[in-house]
Short mmCIF file of C-alpha atoms and ligand atoms in Angstrom, two decimals:
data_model
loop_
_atom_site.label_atom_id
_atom_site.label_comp_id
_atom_site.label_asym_id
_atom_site.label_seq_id
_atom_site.Cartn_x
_atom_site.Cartn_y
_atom_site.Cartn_z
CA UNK A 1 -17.87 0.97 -26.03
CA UNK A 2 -15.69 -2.23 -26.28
CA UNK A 3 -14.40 -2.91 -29.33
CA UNK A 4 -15.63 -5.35 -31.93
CA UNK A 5 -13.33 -8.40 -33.00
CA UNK A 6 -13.70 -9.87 -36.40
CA UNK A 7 -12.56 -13.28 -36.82
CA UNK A 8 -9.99 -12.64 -39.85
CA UNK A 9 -8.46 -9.23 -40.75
CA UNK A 10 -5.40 -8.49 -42.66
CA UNK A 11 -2.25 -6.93 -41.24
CA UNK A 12 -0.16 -4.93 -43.91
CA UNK A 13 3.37 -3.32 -43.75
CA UNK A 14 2.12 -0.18 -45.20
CA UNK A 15 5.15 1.63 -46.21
CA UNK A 16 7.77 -0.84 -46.86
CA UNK A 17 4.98 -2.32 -49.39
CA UNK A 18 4.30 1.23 -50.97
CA UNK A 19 7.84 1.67 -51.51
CA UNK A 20 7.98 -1.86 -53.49
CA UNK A 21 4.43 -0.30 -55.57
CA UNK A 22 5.83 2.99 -56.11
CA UNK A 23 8.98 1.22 -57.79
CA UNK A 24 6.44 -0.59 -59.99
CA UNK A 25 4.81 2.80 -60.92
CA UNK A 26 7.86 4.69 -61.41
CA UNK A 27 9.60 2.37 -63.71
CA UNK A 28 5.64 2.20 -65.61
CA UNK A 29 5.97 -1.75 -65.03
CA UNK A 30 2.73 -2.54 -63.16
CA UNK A 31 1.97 -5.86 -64.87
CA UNK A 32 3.35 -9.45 -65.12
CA UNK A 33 6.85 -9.87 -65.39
CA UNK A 34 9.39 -7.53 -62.82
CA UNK A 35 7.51 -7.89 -59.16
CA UNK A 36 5.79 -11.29 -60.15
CA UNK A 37 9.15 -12.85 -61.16
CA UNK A 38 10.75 -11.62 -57.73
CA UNK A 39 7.24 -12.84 -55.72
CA UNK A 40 7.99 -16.53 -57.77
CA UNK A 41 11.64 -16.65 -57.20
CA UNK A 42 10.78 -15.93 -53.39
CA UNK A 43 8.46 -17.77 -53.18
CA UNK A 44 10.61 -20.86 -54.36
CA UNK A 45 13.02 -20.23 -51.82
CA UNK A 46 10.93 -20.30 -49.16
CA UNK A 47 9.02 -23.41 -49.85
CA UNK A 48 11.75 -25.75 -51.75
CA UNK A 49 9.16 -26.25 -54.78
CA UNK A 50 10.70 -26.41 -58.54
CA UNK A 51 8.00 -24.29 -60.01
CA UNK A 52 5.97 -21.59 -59.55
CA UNK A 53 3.63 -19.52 -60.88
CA UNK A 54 2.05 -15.97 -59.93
CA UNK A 55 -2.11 -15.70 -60.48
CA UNK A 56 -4.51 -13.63 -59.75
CA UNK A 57 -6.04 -15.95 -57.30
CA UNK A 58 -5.69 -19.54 -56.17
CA UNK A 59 -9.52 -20.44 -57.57
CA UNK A 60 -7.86 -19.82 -61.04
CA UNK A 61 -4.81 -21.83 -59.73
CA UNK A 62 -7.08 -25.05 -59.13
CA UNK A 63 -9.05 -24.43 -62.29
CA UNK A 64 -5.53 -24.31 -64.14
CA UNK A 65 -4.54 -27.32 -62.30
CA UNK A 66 -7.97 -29.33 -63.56
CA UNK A 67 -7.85 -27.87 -67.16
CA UNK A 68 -4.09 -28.84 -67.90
CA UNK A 69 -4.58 -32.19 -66.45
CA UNK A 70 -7.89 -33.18 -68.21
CA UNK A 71 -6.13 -31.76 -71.46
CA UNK A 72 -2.73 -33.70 -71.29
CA UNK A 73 -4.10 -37.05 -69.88
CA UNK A 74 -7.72 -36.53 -72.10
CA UNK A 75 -10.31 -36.89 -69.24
CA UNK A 76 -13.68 -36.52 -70.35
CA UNK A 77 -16.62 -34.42 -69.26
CA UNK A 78 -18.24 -36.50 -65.88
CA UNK A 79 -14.88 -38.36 -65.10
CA UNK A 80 -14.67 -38.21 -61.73
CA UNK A 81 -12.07 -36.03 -58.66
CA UNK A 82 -12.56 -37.15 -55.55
CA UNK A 83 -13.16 -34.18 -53.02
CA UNK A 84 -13.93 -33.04 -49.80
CA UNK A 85 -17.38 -30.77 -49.25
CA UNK A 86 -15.82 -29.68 -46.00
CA UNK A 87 -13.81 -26.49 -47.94
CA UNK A 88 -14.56 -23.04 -50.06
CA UNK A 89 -16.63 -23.51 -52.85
CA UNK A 90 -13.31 -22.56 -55.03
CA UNK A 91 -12.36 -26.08 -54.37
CA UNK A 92 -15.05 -28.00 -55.51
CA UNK A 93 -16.09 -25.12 -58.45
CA UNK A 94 -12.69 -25.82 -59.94
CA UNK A 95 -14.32 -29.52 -60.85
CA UNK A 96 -17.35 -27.79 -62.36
CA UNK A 97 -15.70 -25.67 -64.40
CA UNK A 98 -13.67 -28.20 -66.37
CA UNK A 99 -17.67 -29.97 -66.50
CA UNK A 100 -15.99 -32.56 -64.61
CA UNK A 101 -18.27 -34.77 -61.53
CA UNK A 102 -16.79 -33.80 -57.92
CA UNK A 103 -17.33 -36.85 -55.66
CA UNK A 104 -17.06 -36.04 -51.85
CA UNK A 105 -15.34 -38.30 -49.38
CA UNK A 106 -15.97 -37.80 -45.76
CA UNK A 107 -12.94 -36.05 -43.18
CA UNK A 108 -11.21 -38.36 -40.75
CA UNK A 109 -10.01 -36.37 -37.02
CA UNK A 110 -8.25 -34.22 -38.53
CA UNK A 111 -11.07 -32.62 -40.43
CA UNK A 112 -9.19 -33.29 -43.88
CA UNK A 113 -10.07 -36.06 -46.32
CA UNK A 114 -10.40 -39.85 -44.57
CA UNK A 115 -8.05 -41.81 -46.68
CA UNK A 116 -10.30 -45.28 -45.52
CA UNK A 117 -13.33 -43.25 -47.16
CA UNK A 118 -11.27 -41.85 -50.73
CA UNK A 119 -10.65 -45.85 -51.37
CA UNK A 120 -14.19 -46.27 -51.18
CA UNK A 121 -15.04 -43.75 -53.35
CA UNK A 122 -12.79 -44.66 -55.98
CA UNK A 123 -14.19 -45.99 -59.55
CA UNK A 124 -13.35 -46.78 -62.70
CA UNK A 125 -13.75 -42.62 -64.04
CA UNK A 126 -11.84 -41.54 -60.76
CA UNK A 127 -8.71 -39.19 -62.24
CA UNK A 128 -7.68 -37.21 -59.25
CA UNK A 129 -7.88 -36.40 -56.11
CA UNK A 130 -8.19 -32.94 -54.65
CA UNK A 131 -7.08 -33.04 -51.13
CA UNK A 132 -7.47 -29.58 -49.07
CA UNK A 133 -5.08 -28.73 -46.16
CA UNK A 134 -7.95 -27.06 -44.03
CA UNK A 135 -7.28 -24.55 -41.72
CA UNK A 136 -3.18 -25.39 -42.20
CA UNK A 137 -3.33 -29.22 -41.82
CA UNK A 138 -1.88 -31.60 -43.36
CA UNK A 139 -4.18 -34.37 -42.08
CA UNK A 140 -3.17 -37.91 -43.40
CA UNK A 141 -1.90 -36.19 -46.82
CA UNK A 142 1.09 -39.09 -46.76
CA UNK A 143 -1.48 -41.68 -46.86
CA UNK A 144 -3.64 -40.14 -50.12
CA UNK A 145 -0.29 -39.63 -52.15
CA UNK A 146 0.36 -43.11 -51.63
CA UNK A 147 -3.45 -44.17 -52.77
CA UNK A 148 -2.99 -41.71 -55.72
CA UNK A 149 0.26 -43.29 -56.51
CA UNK A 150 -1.26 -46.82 -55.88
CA UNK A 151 -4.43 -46.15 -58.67
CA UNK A 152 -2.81 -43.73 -61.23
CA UNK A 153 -4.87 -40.79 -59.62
CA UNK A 154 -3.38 -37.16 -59.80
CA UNK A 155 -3.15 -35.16 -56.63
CA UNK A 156 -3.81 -31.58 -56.39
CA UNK A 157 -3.10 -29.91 -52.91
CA UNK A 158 -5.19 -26.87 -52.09
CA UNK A 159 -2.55 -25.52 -50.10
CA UNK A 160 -4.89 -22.22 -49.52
CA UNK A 161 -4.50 -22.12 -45.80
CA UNK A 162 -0.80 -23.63 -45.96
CA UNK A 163 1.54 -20.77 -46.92
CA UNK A 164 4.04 -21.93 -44.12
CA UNK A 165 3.08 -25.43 -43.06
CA UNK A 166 5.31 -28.07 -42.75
CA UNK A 167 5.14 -31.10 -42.89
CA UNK A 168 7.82 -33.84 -40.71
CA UNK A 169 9.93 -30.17 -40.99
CA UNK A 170 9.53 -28.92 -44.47
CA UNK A 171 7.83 -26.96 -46.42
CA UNK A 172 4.81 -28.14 -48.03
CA UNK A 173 4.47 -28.36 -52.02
CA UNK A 174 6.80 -31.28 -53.13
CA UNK A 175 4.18 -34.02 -52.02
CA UNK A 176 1.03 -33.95 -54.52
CA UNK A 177 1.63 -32.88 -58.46
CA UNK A 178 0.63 -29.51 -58.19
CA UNK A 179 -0.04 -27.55 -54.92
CA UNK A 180 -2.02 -24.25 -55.22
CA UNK A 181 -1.51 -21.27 -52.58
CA UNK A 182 -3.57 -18.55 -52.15
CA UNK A 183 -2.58 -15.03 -51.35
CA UNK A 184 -6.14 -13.71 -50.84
CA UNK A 185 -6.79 -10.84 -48.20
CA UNK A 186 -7.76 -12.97 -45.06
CA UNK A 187 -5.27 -15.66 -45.58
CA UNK A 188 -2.32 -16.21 -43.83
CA UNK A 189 -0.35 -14.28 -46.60
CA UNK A 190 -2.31 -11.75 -46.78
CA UNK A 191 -2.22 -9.57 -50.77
CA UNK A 192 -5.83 -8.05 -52.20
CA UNK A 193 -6.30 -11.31 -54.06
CA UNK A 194 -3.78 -13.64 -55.67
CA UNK A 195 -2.38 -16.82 -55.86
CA UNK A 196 0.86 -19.19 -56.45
CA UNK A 197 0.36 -22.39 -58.74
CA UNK A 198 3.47 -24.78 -58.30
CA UNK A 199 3.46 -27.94 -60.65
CA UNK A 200 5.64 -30.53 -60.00
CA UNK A 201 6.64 -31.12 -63.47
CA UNK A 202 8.29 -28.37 -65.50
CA UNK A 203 6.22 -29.06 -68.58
CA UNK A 204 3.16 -27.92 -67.25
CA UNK A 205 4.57 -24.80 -65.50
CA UNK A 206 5.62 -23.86 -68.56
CA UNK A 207 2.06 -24.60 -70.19
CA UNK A 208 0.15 -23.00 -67.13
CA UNK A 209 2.21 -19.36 -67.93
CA UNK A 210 0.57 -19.42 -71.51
CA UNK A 211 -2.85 -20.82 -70.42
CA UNK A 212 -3.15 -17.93 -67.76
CA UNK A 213 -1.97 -15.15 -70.29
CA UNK A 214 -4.72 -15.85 -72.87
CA UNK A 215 -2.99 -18.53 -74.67
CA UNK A 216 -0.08 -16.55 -76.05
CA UNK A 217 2.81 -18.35 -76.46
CA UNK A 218 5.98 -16.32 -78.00
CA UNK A 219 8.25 -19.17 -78.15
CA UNK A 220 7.26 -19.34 -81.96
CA UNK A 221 9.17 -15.82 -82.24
CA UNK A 222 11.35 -15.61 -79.36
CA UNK A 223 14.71 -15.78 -81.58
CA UNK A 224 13.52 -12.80 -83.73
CA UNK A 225 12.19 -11.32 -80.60
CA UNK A 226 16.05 -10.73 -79.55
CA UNK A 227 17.14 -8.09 -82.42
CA UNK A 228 14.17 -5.91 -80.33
CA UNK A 229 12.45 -5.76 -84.03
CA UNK A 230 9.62 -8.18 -83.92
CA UNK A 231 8.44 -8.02 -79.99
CA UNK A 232 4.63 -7.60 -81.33
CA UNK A 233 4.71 -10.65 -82.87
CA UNK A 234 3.33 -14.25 -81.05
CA UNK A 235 0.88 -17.36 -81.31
CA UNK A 236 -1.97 -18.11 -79.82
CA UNK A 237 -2.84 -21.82 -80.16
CA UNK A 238 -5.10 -22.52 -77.57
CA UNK A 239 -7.98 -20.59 -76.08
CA UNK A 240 -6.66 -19.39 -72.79
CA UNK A 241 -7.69 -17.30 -69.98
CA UNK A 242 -6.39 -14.20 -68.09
CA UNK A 243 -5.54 -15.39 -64.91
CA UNK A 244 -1.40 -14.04 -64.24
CA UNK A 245 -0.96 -12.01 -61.11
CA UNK A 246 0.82 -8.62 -61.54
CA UNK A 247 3.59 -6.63 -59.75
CA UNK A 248 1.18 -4.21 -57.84
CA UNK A 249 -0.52 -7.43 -56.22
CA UNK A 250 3.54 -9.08 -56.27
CA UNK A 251 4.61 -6.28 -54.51
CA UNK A 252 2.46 -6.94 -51.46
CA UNK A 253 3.30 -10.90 -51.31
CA UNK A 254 6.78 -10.07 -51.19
CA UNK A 255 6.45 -8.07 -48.08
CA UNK A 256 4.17 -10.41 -46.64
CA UNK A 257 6.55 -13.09 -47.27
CA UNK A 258 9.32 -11.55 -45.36
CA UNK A 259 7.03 -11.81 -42.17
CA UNK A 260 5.36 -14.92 -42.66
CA UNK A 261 7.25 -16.98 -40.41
CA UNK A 262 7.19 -14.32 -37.81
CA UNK A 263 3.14 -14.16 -38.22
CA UNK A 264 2.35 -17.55 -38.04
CA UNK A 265 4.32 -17.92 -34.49
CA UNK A 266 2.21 -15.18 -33.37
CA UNK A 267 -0.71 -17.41 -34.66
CA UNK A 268 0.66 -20.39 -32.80
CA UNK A 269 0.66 -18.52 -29.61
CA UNK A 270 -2.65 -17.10 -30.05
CA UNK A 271 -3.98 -20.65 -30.40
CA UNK A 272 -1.81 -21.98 -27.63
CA UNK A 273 -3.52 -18.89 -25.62
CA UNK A 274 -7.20 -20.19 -26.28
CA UNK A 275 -6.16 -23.51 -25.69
CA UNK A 276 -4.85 -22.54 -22.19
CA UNK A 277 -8.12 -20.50 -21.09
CA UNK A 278 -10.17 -22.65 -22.55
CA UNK A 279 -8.72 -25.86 -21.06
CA UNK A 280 -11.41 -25.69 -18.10
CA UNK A 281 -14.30 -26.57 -20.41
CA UNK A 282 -15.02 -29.41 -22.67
CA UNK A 283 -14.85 -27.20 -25.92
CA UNK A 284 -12.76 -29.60 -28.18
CA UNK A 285 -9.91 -28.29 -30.42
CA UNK A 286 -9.44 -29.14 -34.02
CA UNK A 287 -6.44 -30.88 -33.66
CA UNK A 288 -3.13 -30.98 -35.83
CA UNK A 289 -0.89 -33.92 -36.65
CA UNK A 290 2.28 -34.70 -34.48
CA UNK A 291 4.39 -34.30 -37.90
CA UNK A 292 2.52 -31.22 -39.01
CA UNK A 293 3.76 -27.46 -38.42
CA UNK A 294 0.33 -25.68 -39.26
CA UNK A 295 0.17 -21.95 -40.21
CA UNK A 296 -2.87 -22.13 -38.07
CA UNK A 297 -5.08 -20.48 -40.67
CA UNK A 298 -7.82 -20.63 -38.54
CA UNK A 299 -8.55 -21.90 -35.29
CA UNK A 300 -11.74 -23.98 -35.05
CA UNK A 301 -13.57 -25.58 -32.01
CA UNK A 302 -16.14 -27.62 -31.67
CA UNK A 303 -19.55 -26.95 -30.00
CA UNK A 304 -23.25 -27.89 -29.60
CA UNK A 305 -25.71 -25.25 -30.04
CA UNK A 306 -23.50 -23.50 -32.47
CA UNK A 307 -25.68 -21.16 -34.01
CA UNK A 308 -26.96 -19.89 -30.71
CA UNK A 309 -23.40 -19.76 -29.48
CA UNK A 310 -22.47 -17.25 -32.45
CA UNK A 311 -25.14 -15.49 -32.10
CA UNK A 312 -24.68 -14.47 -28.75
CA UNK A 313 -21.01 -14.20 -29.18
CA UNK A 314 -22.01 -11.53 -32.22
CA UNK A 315 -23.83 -9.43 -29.48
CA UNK A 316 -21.11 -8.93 -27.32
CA UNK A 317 -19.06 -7.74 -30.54
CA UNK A 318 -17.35 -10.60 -31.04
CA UNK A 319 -17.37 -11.89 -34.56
CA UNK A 320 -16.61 -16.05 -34.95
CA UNK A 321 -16.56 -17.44 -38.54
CA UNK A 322 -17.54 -20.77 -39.75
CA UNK A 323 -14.78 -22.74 -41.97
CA UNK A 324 -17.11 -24.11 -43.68
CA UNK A 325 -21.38 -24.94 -44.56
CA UNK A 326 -20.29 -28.13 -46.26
CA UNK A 327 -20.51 -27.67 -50.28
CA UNK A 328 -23.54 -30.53 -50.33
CA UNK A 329 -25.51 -27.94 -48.79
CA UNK A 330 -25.22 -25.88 -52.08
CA UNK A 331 -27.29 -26.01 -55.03
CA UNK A 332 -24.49 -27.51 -57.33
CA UNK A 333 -23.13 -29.89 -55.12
CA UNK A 334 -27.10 -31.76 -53.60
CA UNK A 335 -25.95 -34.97 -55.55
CA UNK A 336 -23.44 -35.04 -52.98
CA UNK A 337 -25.77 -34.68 -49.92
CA UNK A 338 -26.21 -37.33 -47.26
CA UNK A 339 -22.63 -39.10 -48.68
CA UNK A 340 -20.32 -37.48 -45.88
CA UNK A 341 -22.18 -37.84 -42.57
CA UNK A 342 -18.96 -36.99 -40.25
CA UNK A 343 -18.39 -33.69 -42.37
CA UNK A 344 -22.16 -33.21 -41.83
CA UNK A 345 -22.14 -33.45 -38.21
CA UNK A 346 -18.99 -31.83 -37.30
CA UNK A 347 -19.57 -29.04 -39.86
CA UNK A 348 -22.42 -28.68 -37.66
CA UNK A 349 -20.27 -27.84 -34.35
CA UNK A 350 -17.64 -25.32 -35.97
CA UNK A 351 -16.96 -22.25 -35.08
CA UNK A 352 -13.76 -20.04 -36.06
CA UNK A 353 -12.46 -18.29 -32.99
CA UNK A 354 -10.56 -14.82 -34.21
CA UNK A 355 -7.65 -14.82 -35.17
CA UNK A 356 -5.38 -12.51 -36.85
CA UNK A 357 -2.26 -10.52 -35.82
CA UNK A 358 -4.29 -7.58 -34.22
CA UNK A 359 -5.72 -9.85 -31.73
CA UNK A 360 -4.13 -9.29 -28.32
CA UNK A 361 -4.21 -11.76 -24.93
CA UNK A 362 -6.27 -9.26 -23.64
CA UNK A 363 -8.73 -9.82 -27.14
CA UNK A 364 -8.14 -14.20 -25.99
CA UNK A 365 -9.53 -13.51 -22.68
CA UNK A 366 -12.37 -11.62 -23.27
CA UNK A 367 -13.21 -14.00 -26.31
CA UNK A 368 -13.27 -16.79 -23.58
CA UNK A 369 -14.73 -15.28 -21.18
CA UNK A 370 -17.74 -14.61 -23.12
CA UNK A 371 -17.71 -18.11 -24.49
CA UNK A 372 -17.35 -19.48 -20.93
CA UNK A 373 -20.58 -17.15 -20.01
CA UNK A 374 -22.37 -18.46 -23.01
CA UNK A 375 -22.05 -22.10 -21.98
CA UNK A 376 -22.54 -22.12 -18.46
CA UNK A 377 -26.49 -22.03 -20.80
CA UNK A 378 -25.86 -25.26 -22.09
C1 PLP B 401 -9.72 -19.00 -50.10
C2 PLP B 401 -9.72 -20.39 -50.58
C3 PLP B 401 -9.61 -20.69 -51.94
C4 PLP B 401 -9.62 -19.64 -53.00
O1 PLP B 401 -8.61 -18.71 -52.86
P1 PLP B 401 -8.70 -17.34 -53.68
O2 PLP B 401 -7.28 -16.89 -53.73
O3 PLP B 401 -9.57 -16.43 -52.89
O4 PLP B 401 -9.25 -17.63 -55.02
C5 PLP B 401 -9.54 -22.01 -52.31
N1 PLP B 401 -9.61 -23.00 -51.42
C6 PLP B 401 -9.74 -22.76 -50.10
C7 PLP B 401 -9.77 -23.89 -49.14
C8 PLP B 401 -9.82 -21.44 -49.64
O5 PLP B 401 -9.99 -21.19 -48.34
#
């Protein structure tokens, strides 16, 4: 029996992380606070950003990021965020949620938002933008901070595929006004589910830690708080949610943190290998920016007959993804449909080869091989 290859699974350091989790459990301090304060002064570190937040999962982190801006700047129900449909449905939910109207612009080469095509889209209700770094890229992201900067319009990265990109050399996170990270299972820094949430401004870091816990805010009693006799005591002025990560989940994105760098060259070379055995066919690459260091999230080619492809692929045990069925194609988002034609006809093409840490060359060339066999159809 060969083995079967799924396009993502996670790779864990299983003790070093227990140890970290059996800390938590012996000190009885499983919750925010402890682990999720190391995991956000880490994670600062790493990236360069000035804030950051721990949550239970970067769709929370782009709701947040949605609900704190259409409070503070008052947006109304149906103003408008320009978006692309060519993501996860978190994305585009995040809109919904705040009963705000999710426009879609098409994606330029790069498969990210067309800057020439968010101009166009751009009306009198347009408040942000929400531009998503797929599969690690940072597509033309320079060129929509500029437009944002040029009409007033808030940008929120959805950095969910960029723990470790960088962009011209650094980090990414300092470019929009509030980047969002996920930490979810099959991403590229891999916990159970969780998220970062790193605002620009210092304000709203500070409003998105008492938004996520509920609304509680013990600022009010935080002098009293100090003689240890009135902990109990706090406010709750606003209707929040319960969206903070805790130090179980922290405990995991620290260790994964400590090996990102190290994982993402191993993604790197497992593209590079593809790209090599591949290089004999006309499959064309997704392709990254010169100034763009991608965490190679995923890594995504373009084909005809791509259902058939996958298919056939599946029966030989290989398992490709697709990233993504365009969010038009989804009940909530129809009004949408027939408004991005290039994300319709590329989305079309994709498939996700696998890729994950577990994936040897021997895995690459009997992944291309099969593809190879499956064309030679076509
Ligand atoms: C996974 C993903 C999200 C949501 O992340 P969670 O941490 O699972 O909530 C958002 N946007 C994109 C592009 C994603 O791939």
């Amino acid at each position: 029996m060969t083995k079967n290859i799924q396009v993502f699974k996670p790779t864990y350091r299983v003790e070093e992380t227990l140890e970290l989790i059996r800390e938590c459990m012996e000190i009885g301090w499983t919750g925010m606070g402890f682990k999720t304060i190391e995991m956000e002064t880490k994670w600062k570190e790493y990236t360069g950003v000035a804030n950051a937040h721990f949550l239970n999962s970067a769709t929370a982190g782009l709701h947040v990021a949605v609900a704190l801006f259409k409070a503070k700047y008052g947006w109304e129900d149906g103003d408008e965020i320009i978006s692309t449909p060519l993501t996860f449905v978190s994305t585009n939910h995040a809109i919904k949620y705040e009963r705000m109207q999710p426009i879609f612009a098409d994606v330029d080469e790069y498969l990210c938002l067309d800057p020439e095509d968010v101009k166009r889209k751009i009306t009198p209700k347009t408040r942000a933008v929400i531009f998503v770094g797929l599969g690690g890229s940072t597509g033309q992201l320079e060129k929509i901070v500029e437009i944002c900067k040029e009409h007033n319009l808030k940008l929120i990265l959805d950095a969910a595929h960029m723990a470790g990109t960088r962009l011209n050399g650094k980090h990414v996170g300092n470019e929009a006004d509030v980047t969002v990270f996920s930490f979810q299972a099959v991403k590229n820094l891999p916990t159970s589910d969780s998220g970062m949430i790193c605002f620009k401004d210092a304000e709203f870091d500070k409003m998105a830690r008492e938004f996520c816990w509920l609304g509680i805010n013990k600022d009010t009693f935080a002098r009293s708080a100090n003689d240890g006799s009135y902990k109990w005591q706090y406010d709750v002025p606003t209707v929040g949610y319960k969206y903070h990560g805790n130090s179980i989940i922290a405990s995991m994105g620290i260790v994964a943190l400590k090996y990102l760098d190290q994982d993402n060259a191993y993604r790197r070379q497992l593209r590079a290998w593809y790209q090599e055995l591949l290089s004999d066919t006309n499959i064309e690459f997704m392709q990254y920016p010169e100034n763009c260091e991608s965490s190679n999230h995923f890594c995504a080619i373009m084909v005809d007959n791509r259902d058939e492809v996958v298919d056939k692929m599946t029966q030989s045990g290989i398992f490709p993804g697709v990233h993504y069925i365009p969010s038009n194609q989804y009940g909530p988002y129809k009004d949408q449909d027939g408004k991005t034609p290039k994300s319709d006809a590329i989305s079309k093409r994709l498939i996700s080869l696998p890729l994950h840490l577990q994936i040897t060359r021997e895995d690459v060339e009997r992944i291309c091989n099969t593809l190879k066999n499956i064309l030679v159809n076509y």
